[in-house]
XYZ file of C-alpha atoms in Angstrom:
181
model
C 4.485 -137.360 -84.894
C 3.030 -134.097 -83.503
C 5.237 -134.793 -80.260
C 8.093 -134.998 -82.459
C 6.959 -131.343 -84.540
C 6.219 -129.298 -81.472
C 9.556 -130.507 -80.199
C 11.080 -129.488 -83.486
C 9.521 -125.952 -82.692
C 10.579 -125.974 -79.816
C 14.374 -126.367 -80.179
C 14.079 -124.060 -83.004
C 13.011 -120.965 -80.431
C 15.343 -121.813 -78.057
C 18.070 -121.997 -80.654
C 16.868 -118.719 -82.278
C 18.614 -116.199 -80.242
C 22.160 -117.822 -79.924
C 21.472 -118.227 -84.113
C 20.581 -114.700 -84.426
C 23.233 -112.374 -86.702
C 24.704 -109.674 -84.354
C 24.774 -105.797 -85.550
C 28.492 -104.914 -86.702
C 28.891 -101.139 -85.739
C 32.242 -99.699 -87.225
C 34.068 -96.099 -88.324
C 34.575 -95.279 -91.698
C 37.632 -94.098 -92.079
C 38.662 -96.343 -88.746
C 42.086 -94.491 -88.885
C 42.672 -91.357 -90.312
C 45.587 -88.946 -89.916
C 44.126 -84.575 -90.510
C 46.435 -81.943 -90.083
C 46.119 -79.335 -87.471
C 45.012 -76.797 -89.817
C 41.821 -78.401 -91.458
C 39.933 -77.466 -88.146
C 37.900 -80.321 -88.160
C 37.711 -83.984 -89.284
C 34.843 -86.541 -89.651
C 33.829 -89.719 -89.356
C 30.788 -92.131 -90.163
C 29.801 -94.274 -87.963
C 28.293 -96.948 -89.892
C 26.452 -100.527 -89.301
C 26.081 -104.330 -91.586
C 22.756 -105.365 -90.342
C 21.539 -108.797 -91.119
C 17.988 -108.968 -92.444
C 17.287 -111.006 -89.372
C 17.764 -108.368 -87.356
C 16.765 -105.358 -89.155
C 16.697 -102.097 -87.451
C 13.576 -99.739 -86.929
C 15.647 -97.221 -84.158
C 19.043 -97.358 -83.237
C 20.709 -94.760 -80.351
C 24.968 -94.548 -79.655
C 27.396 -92.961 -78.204
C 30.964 -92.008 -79.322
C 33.318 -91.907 -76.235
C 36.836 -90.101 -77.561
C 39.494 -91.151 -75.188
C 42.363 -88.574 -75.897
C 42.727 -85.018 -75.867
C 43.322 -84.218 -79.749
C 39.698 -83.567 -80.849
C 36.712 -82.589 -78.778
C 32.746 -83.672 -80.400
C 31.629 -81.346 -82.843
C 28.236 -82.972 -83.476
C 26.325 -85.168 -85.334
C 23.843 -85.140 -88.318
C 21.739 -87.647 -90.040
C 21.147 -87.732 -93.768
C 17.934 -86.183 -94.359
C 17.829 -89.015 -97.845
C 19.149 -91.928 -95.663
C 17.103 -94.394 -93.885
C 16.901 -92.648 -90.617
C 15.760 -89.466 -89.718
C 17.122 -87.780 -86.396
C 15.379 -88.430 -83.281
C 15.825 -86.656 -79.897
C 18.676 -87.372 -77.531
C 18.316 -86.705 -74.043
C 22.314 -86.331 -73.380
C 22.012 -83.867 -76.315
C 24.753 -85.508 -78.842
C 22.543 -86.138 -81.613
C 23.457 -90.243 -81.788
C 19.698 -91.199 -82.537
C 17.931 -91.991 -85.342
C 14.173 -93.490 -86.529
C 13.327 -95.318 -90.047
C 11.826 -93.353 -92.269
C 10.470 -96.328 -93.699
C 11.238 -97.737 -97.108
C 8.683 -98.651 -99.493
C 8.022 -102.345 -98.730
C 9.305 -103.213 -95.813
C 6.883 -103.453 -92.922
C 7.809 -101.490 -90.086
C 10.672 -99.709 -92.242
C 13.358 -102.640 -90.892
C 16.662 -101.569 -92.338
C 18.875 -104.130 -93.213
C 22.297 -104.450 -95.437
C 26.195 -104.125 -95.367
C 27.409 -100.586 -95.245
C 24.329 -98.426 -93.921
C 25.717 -95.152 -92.516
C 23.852 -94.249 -88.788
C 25.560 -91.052 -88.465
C 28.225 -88.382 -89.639
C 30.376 -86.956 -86.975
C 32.566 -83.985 -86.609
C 35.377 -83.982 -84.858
C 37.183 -80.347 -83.927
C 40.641 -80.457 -83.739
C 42.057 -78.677 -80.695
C 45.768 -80.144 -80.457
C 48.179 -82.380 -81.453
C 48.376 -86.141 -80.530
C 46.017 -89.331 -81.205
C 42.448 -89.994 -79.955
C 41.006 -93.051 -79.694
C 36.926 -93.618 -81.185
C 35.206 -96.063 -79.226
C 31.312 -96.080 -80.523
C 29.086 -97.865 -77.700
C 26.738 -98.112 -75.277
C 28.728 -96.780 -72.136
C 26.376 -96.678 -69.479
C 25.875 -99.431 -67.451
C 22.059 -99.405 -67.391
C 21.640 -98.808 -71.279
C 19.467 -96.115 -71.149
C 18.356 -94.292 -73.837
C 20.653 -97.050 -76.012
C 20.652 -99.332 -78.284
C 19.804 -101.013 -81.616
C 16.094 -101.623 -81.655
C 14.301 -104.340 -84.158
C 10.829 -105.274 -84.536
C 11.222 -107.809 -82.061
C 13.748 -105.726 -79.226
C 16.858 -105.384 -78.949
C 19.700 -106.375 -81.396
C 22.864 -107.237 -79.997
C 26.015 -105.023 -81.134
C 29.854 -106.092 -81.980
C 31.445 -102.436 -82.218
C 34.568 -101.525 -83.526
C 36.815 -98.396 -82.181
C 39.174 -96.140 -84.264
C 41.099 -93.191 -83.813
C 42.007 -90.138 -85.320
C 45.731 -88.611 -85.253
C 46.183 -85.021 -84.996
C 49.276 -83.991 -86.883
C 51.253 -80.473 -87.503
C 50.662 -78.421 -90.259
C 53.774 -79.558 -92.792
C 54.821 -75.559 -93.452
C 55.400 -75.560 -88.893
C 57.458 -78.627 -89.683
C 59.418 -77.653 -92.365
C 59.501 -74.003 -90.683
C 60.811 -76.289 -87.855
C 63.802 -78.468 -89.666
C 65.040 -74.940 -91.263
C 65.632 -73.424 -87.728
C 67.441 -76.586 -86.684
C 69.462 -76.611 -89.792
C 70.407 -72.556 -89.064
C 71.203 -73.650 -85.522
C 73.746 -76.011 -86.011
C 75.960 -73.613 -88.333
């Protein structure tokens, strides 16, 4: 019988970590289209944690493949769960629980938790692509950190689509219209 219960307990640690919910890591909006003329655009980048894998430090990065937008920044909500913590490459894509009351070791965990708001300036037309991520090979100074190590990540890229301002486009159709009389 006790053969058969450690054996039980076992299995269930070796099973643990293939069982174990993965961190979702998204954009919100994942697509948006700004005009020229706003001068900037943002995005959150945002997380569903499981509460078997709640967070206590999380640190990204937010590769933009394109030439449309350049990084503006990054800030943390002051009232959210996570208060900024320092960055070594300097973009701001770190935070630290601030924990809640009740939880032990201020784990996060729940659908919809923003990590970060980013700001995107908007430099010239054409589309750029969001990829959030850990891009360096080694991992360094990255990654979504539980009570237990390190949660793994399913992330989800977007874009953003720089477009003309609509007066340069109807400015635009009136000089073709003038041109073919």
């Amino acid at each position: 019988m006790r053969l058969a219960l450690y054996c039980t307990a076992l299995l269930g640690l070796l099973v643990s970590p293939v069982l174990a919910g993965t961190i979702d890591v998204y954009l919100v909006p994942a697509s948006q289209s700004v005009n020229i003329s706003a001068g900037t655009a943002t995005v959150n980048i945002v997380a569903d944690i499981p509460q078997s894998d709640p967070l206590i430090g999380w640190g990204l990065d937010l590769t933009l493949i394109g030439t449309s937008v350049t990084y503006g920044g990054a800030s943390i909500d002051p009232n959210g769960p996570f208060s900024a913590a320092y960055t070594p490459d300097g973009d701001g894509l770190a935070g630290l629980t601030t924990i809640p009351p009740g939880r032990p070791y201020g784990e996060i965990y729940g659908d919809g938790i923003v990590l970060a708001t980013v700001t995107l300036n908007l430099v010239q037309l054409g589309v750029t692509q969001l990829v959030p991520g850990f891009p360096d090979p080694l991992g360094a100074f990255h990654g979504l950190m539980t009570p237990t190590g390190f949660a793994t990540a399913a992330f989800t890229s977007g874009q953003i689509e720089v477009t003309p301002e609509p007066a340069a486009l109807a400015l635009l159709g009136l000089g073709l219209l003038l041109r073919r009389r």
